[in-house]
mmCIF file of C-alpha atoms in Angstrom:
data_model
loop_
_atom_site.group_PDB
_atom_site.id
_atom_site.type_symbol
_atom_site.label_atom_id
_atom_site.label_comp_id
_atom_site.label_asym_id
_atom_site.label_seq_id
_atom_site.Cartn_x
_atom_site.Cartn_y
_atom_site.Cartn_z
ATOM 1 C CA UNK A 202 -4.405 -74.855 21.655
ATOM 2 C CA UNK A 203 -4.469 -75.044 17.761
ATOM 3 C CA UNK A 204 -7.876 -76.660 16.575
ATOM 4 C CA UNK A 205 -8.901 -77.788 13.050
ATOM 5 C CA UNK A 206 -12.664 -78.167 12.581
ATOM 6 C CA UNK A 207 -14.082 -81.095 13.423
ATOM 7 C CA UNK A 208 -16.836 -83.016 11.339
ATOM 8 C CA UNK A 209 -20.534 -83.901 12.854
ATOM 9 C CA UNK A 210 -20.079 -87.494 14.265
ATOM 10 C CA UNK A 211 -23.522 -88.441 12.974
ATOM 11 C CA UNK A 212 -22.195 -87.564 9.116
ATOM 12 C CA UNK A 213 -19.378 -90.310 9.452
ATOM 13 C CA UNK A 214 -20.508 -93.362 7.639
ATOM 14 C CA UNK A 215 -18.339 -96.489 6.720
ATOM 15 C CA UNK A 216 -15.555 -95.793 4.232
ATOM 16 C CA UNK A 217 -16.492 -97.390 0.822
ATOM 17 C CA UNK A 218 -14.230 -100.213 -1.038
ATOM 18 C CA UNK A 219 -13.597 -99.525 -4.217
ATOM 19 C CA UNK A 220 -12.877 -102.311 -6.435
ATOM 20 C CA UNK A 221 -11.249 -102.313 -9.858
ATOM 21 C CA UNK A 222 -12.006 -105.440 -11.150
ATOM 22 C CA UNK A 223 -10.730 -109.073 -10.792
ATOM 23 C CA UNK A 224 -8.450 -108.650 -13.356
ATOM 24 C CA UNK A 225 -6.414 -106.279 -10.993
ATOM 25 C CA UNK A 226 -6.156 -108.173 -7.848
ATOM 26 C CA UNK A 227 -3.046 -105.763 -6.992
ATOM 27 C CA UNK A 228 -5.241 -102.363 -7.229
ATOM 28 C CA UNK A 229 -7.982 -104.492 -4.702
ATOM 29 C CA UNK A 230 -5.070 -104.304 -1.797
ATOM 30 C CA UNK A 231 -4.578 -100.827 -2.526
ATOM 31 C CA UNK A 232 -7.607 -99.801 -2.240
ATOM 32 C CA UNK A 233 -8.187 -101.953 0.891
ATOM 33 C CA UNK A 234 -5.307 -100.794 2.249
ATOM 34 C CA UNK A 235 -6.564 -96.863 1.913
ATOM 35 C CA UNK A 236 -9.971 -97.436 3.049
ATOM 36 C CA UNK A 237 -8.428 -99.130 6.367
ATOM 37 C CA UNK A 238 -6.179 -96.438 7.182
ATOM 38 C CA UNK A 239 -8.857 -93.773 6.797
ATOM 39 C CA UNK A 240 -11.111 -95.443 8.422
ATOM 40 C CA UNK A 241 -9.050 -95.874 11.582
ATOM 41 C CA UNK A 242 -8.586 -92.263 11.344
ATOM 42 C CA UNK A 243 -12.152 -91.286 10.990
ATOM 43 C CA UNK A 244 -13.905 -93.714 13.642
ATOM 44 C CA UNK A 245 -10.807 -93.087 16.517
ATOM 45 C CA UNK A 246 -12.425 -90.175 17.778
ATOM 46 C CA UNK A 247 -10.367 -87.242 19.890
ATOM 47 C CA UNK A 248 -11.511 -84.368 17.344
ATOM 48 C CA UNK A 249 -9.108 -81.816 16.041
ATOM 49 C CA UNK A 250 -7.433 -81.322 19.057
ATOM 50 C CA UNK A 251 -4.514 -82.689 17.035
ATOM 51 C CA UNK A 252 -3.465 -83.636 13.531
ATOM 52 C CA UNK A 253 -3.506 -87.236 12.923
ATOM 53 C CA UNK A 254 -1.887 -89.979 10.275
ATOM 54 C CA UNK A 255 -1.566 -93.206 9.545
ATOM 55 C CA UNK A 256 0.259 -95.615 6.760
ATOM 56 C CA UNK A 257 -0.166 -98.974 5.789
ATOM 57 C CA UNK A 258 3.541 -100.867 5.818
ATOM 58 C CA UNK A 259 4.316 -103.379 4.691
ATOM 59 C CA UNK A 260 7.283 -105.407 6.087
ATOM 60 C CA UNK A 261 8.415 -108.767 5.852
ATOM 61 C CA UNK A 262 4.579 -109.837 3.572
ATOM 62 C CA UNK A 263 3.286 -108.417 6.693
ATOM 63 C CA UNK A 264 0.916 -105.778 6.413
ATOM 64 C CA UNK A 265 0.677 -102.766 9.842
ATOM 65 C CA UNK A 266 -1.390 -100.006 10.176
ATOM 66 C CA UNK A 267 0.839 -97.306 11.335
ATOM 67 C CA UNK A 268 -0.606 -94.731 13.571
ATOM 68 C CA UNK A 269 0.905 -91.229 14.756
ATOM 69 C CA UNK A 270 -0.476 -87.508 15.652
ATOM 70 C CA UNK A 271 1.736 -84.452 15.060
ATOM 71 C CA UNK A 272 2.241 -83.946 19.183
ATOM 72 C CA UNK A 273 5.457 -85.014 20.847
ATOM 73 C CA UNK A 274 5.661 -88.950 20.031
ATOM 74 C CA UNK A 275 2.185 -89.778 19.241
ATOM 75 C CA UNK A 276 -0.078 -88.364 21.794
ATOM 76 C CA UNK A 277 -3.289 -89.269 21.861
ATOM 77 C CA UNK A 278 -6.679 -87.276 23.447
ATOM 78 C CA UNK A 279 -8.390 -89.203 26.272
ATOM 79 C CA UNK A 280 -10.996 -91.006 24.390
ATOM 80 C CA UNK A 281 -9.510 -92.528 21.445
ATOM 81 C CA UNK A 282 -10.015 -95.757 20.381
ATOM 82 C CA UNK A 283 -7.974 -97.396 17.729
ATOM 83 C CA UNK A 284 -7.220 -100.846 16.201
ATOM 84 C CA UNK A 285 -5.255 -102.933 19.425
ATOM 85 C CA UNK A 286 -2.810 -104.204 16.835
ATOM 86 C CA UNK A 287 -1.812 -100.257 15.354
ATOM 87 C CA UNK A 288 2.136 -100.012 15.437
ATOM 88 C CA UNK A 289 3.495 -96.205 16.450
ATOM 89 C CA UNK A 290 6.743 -95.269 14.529
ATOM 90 C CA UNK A 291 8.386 -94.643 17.609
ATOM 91 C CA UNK A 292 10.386 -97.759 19.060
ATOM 92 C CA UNK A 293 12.137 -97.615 15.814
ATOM 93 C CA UNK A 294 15.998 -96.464 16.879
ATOM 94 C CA UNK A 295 15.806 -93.437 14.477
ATOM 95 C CA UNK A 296 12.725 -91.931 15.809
ATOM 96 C CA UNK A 297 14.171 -89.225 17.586
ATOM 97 C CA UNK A 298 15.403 -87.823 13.929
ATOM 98 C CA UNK A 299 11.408 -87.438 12.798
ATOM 99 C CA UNK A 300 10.129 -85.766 16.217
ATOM 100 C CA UNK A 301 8.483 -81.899 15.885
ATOM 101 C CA UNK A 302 7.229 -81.980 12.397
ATOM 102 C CA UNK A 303 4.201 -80.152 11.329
ATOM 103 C CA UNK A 304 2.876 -83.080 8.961
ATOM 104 C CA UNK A 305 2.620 -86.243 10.824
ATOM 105 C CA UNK A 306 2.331 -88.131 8.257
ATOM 106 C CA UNK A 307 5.979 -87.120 6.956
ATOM 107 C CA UNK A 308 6.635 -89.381 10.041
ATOM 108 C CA UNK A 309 5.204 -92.155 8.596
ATOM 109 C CA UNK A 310 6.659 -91.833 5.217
ATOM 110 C CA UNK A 311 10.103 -91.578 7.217
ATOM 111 C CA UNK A 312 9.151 -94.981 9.470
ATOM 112 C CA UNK A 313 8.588 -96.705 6.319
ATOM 113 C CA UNK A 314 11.539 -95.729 4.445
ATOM 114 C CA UNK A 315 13.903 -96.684 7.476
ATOM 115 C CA UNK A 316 11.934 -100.024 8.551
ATOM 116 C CA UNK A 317 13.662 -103.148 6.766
ATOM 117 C CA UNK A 318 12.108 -103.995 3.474
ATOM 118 C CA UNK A 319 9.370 -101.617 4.059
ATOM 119 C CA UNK A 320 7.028 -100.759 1.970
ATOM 120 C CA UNK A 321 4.352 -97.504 2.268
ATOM 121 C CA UNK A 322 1.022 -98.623 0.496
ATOM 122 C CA UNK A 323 -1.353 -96.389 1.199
ATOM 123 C CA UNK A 324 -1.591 -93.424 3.398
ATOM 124 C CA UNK A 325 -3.956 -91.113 5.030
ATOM 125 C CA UNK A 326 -4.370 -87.689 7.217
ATOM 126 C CA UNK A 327 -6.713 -84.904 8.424
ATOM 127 C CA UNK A 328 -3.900 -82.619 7.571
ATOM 128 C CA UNK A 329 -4.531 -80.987 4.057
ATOM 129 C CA UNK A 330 -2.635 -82.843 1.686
ATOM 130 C CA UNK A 331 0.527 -86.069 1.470
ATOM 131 C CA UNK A 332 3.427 -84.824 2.015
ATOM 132 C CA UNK A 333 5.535 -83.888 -1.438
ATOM 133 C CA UNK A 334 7.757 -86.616 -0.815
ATOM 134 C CA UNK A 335 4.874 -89.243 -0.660
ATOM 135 C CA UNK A 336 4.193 -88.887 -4.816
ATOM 136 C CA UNK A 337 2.881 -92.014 -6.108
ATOM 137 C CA UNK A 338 1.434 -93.240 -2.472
ATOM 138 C CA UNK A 339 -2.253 -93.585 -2.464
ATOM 139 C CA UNK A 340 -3.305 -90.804 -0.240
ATOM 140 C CA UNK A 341 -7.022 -89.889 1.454
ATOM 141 C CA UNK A 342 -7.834 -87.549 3.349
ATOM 142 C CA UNK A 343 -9.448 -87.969 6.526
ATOM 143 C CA UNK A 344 -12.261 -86.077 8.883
ATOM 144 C CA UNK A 345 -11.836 -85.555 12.597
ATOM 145 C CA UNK A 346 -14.027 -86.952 14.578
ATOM 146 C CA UNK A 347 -15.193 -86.285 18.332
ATOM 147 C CA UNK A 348 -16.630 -89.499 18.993
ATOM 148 C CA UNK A 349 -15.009 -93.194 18.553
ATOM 149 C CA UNK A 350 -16.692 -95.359 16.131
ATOM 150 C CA UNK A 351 -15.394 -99.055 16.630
ATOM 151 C CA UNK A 352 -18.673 -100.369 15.075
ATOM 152 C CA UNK A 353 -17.421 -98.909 12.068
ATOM 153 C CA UNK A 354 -14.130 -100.286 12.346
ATOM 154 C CA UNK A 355 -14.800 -103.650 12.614
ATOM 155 C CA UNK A 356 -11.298 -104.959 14.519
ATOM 156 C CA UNK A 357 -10.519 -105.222 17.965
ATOM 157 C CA UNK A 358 -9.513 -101.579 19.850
ATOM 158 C CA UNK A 359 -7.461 -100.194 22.343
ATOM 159 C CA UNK A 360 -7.514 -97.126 24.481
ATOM 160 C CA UNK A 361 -4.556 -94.601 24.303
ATOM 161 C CA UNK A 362 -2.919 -96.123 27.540
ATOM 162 C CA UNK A 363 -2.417 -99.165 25.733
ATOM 163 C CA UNK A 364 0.025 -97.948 23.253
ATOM 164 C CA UNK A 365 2.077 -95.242 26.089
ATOM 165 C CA UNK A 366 2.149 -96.910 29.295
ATOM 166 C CA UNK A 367 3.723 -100.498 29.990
ATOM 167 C CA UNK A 368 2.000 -103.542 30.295
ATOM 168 C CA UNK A 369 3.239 -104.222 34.260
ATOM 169 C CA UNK A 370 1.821 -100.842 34.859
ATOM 170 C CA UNK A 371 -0.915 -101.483 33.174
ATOM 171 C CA UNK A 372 -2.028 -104.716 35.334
ATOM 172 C CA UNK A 373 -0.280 -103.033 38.688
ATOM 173 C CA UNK A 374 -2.878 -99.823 38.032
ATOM 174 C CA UNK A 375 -5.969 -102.498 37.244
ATOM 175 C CA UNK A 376 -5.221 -104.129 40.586
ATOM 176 C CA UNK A 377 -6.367 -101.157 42.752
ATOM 177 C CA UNK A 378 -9.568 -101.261 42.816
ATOM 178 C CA UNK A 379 -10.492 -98.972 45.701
ATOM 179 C CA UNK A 380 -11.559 -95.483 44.890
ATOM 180 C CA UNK A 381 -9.549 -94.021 47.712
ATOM 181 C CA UNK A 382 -6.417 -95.793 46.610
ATOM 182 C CA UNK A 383 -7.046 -94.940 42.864
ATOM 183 C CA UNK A 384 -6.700 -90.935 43.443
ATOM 184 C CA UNK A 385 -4.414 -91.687 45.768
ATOM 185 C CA UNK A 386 -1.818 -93.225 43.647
ATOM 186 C CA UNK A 387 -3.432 -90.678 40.437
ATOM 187 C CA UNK A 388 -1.836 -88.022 43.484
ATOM 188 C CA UNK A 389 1.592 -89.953 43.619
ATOM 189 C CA UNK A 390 1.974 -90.215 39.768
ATOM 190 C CA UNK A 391 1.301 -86.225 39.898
ATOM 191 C CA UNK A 392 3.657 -85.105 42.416
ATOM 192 C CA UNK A 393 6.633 -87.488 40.593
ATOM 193 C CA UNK A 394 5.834 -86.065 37.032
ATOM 194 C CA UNK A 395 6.425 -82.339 38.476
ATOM 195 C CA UNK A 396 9.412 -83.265 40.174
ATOM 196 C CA UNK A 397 10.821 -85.139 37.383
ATOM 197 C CA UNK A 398 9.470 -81.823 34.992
ATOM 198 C CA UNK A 399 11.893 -79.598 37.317
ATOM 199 C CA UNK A 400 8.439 -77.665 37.372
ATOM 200 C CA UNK A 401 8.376 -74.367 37.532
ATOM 201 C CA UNK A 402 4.789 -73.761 37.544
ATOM 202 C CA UNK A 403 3.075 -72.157 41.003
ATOM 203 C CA UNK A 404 -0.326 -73.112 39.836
ATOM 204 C CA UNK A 405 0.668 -77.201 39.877
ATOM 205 C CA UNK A 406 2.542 -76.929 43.197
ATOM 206 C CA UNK A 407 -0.034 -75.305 45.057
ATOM 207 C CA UNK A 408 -2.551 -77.265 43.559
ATOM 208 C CA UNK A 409 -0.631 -80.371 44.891
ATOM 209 C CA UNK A 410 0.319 -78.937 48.263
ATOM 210 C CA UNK A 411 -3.745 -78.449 48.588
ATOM 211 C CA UNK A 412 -4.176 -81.981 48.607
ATOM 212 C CA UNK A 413 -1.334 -83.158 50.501
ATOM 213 C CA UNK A 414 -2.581 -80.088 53.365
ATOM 214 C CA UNK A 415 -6.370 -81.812 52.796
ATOM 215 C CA UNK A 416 -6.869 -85.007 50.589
ATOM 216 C CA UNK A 417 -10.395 -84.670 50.920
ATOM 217 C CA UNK A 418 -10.481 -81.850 47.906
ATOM 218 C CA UNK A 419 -10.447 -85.085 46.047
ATOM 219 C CA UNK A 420 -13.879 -85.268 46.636
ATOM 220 C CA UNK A 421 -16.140 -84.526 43.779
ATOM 221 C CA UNK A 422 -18.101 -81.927 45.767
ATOM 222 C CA UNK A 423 -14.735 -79.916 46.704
ATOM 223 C CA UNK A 424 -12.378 -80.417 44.001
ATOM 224 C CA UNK A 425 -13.618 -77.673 41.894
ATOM 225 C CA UNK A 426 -12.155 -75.151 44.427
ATOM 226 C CA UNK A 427 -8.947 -75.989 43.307
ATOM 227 C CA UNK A 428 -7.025 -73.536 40.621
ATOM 228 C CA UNK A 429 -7.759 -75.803 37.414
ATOM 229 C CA UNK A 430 -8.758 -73.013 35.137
ATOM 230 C CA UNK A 431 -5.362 -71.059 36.002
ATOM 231 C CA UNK A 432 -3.721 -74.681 35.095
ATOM 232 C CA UNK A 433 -5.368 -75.385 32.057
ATOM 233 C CA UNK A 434 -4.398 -71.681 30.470
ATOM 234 C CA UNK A 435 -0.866 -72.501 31.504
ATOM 235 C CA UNK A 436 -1.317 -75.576 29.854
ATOM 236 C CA UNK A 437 -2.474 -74.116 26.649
ATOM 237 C CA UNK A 438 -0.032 -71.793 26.723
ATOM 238 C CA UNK A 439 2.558 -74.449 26.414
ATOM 239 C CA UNK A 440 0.128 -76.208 23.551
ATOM 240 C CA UNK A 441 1.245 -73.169 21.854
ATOM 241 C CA UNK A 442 4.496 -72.879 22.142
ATOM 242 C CA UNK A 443 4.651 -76.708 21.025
ATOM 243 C CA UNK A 444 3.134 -76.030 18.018
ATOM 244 C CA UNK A 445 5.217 -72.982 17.314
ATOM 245 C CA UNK A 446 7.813 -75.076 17.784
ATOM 246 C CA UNK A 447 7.107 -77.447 14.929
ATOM 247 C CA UNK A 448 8.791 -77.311 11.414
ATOM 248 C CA UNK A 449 8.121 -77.576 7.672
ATOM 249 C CA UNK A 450 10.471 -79.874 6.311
ATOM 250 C CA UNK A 451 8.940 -80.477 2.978
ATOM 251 C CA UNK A 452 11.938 -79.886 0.594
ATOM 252 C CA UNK A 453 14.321 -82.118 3.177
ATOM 253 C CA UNK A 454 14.506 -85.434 1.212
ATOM 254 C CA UNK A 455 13.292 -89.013 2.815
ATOM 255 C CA UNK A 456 16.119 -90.429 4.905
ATOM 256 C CA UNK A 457 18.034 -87.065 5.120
ATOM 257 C CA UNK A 458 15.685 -85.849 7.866
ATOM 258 C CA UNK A 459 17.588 -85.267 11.334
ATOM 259 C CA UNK A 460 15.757 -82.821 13.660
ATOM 260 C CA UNK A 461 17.523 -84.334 17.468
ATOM 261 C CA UNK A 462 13.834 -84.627 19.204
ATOM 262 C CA UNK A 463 12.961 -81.439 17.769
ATOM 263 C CA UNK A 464 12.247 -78.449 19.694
ATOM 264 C CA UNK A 465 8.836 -79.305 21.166
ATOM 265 C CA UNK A 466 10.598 -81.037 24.032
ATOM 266 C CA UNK A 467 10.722 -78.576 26.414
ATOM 267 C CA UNK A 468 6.769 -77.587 26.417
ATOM 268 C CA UNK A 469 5.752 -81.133 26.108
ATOM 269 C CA UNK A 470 7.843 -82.101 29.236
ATOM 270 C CA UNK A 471 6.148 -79.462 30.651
ATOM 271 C CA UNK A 472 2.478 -80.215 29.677
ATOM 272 C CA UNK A 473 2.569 -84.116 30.105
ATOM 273 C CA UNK A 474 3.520 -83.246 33.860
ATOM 274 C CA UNK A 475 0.769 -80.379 33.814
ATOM 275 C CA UNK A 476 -1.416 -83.154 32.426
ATOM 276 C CA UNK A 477 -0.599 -85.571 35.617
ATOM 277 C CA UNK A 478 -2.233 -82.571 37.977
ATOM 278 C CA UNK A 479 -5.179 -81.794 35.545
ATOM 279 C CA UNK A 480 -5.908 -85.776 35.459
ATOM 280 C CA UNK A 481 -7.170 -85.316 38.926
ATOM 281 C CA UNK A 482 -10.221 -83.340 38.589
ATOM 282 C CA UNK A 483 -11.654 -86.345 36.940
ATOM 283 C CA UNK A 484 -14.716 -87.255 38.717
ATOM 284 C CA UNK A 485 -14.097 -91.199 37.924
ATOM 285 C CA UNK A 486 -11.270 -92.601 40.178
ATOM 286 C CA UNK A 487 -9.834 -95.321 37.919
ATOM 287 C CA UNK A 488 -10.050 -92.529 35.063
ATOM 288 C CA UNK A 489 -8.116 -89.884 37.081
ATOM 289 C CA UNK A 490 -5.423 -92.866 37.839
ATOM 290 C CA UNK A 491 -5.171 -94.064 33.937
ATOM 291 C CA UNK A 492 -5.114 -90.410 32.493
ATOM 292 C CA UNK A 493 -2.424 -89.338 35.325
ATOM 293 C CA UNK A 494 -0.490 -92.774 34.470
ATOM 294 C CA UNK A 495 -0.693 -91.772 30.527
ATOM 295 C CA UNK A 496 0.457 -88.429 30.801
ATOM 296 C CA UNK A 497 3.638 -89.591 33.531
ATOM 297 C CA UNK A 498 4.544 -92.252 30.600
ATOM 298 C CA UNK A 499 4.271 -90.102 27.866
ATOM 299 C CA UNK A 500 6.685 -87.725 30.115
ATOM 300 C CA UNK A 501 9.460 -90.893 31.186
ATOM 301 C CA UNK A 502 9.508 -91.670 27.466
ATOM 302 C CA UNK A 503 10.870 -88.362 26.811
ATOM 303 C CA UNK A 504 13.565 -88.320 29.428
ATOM 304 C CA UNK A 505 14.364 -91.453 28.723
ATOM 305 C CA UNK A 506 14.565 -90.673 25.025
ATOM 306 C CA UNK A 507 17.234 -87.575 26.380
ATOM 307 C CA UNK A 508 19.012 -89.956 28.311
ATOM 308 C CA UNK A 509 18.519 -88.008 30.918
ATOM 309 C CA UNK A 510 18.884 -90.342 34.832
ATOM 310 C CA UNK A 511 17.038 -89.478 37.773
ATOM 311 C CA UNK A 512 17.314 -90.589 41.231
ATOM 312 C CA UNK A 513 15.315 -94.208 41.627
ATOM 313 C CA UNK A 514 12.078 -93.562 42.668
ATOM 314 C CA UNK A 515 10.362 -94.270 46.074
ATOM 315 C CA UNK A 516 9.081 -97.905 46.296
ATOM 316 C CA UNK A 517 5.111 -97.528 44.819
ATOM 317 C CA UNK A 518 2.885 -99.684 43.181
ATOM 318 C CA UNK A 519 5.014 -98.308 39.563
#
């Protein structure tokens, strides 16, 4: 799995505002606008395990901090937290055109140039540099982090599921409240993600046949005897070949981009359904059941995004 170096969580302190004078009232929402989006970046935790971005656009008079990571379409590590009102680039109907890029933040140039009336303000990234096309956007650039810091942020957050998995999913998973019936349903959402994968890993199926053979491997003191560390190599391997996957397209002009989902598809199919079975080593119930239930969305979006059609699933609380 690709990793950039992460900076000590204890050296992240508040990002300054810099202020040019009264006289340039214009410059002040610049410069508020880059502090916020490196700010969001550098207090949402997750590390390096990916490359993050995000833009300020501005739409309509109305101002969005744009959010996206350079994995599939936007994935986010388990313990992010980021402003609850961020906007991904990916409901917009071109989307599919910016998927597998190497610089996420060429996504967000690309979602502003294609939103109506949209203007890029400001821009940040813990990749290296803005992207060539981006000259004349106020660019920062931005630390990784381990640990979330909403006290530095100062706006209301979200957790990843928020922005991946729908809201009726979201209130049907907060409804089961029994431990037994959390993994249990975390076990459901596992066994429908390989199927829909058309998995052909041996380390996830016997894994899963395990548990259906003896559900009580779910408990804390047993699960360990399962195969994880044979899963999560597989699953790195596929990190891999995602990021292998991924493409420069820094001399391709702004609008002009087209890569048809990119190539990453076919790993990240297969890791979001990996991700469903490695969810369930979690030793908090409701945790296993909202990381399998992120990872299962993340993997419907794609197929959907394919228009690919599966039978209708069995009747279950999603």
């Amino acid at each position: 799995m690709p990793h950039l170096a992460p900076v000590d969580d204890a050296a992240i302190v508040p990002v300054p505002l810099i202020f040019r004078g009264a006289e340039d009232p214009q410059r002040q929402v610049v410069d508020m606008d880059l502090a916020m989006v490196r700010t969001v970046l550098e207090t949402a935790g997750g590390g390096s395990t990916v490359r993050w971005a995000a833009g300020m656009v501005v739409t309509g008079g109305r101002r969005q901090v744009v959010v996206t990571t350079d994995r599939g379409r936007s994935w986010f590590p388990p313990n992010v937290l980021l402003p609850e009102n961020a906007v991904l680039p990916w409901k917009h109907e071109d989307s599919a055109r910016w998927e597998g890029l190497l610089d996420p933040a060429r996504v967000i140039v690309e979602y502003a140039a294609a939103a109506a009336s949209g203007t890029l303000t400001a821009l940040a990234s813990t990749h290296s540099s803005a992207p060539g096309v981006a000259a004349g956007v106020p660019f920062a650039f931005a630390d990784a982090v381990q640990r979330p810091r909403p006290d530095l942020l100062g706006v209301p957050t979200a957790g990843r599921e928020t922005f991946a998995v729908s809201a009726a999913r979201l209130v049907a998973a907060d409804a089961i409240t029994d431990p037994h019936d959390q993994r249990r349903q975390a076990l459901w959402i596992a066994h429908d993600a390989v199927e829909k994968a058309d998995d052909a890993s041996s380390v996830r199926r016997s894994i899963l046949a395990a548990l259906n053979a003896d559900p009580n491997l779910l408990e804390p003191k047993k699960i360990d005897r399962l195969g994880w560390v044979a899963l999560t190599n597989e699953n790195e391997v596929l990190w891999e070949r995602d990021f292998a996957a991924r493409i420069d397209v820094r001399n391709v002009d702004i609008g002009r981009l087209d890569t048809g989902g990119g190539a990453s598809r076919p790993f990240l199919v297969q890791s979001y359904a990996t991700e469903t079975v490695l969810a369930l080593r979690n030793a908090s119930p409701r945790q296993a059941l909202l990381d399998a239930l992120y990872s299962w969305s993340m993997l419907l979006e794609l197929i959907d995004t394919e228009g690919r059609r599966y039978p209708r699933e069995p009747a279950n609380a999603f």
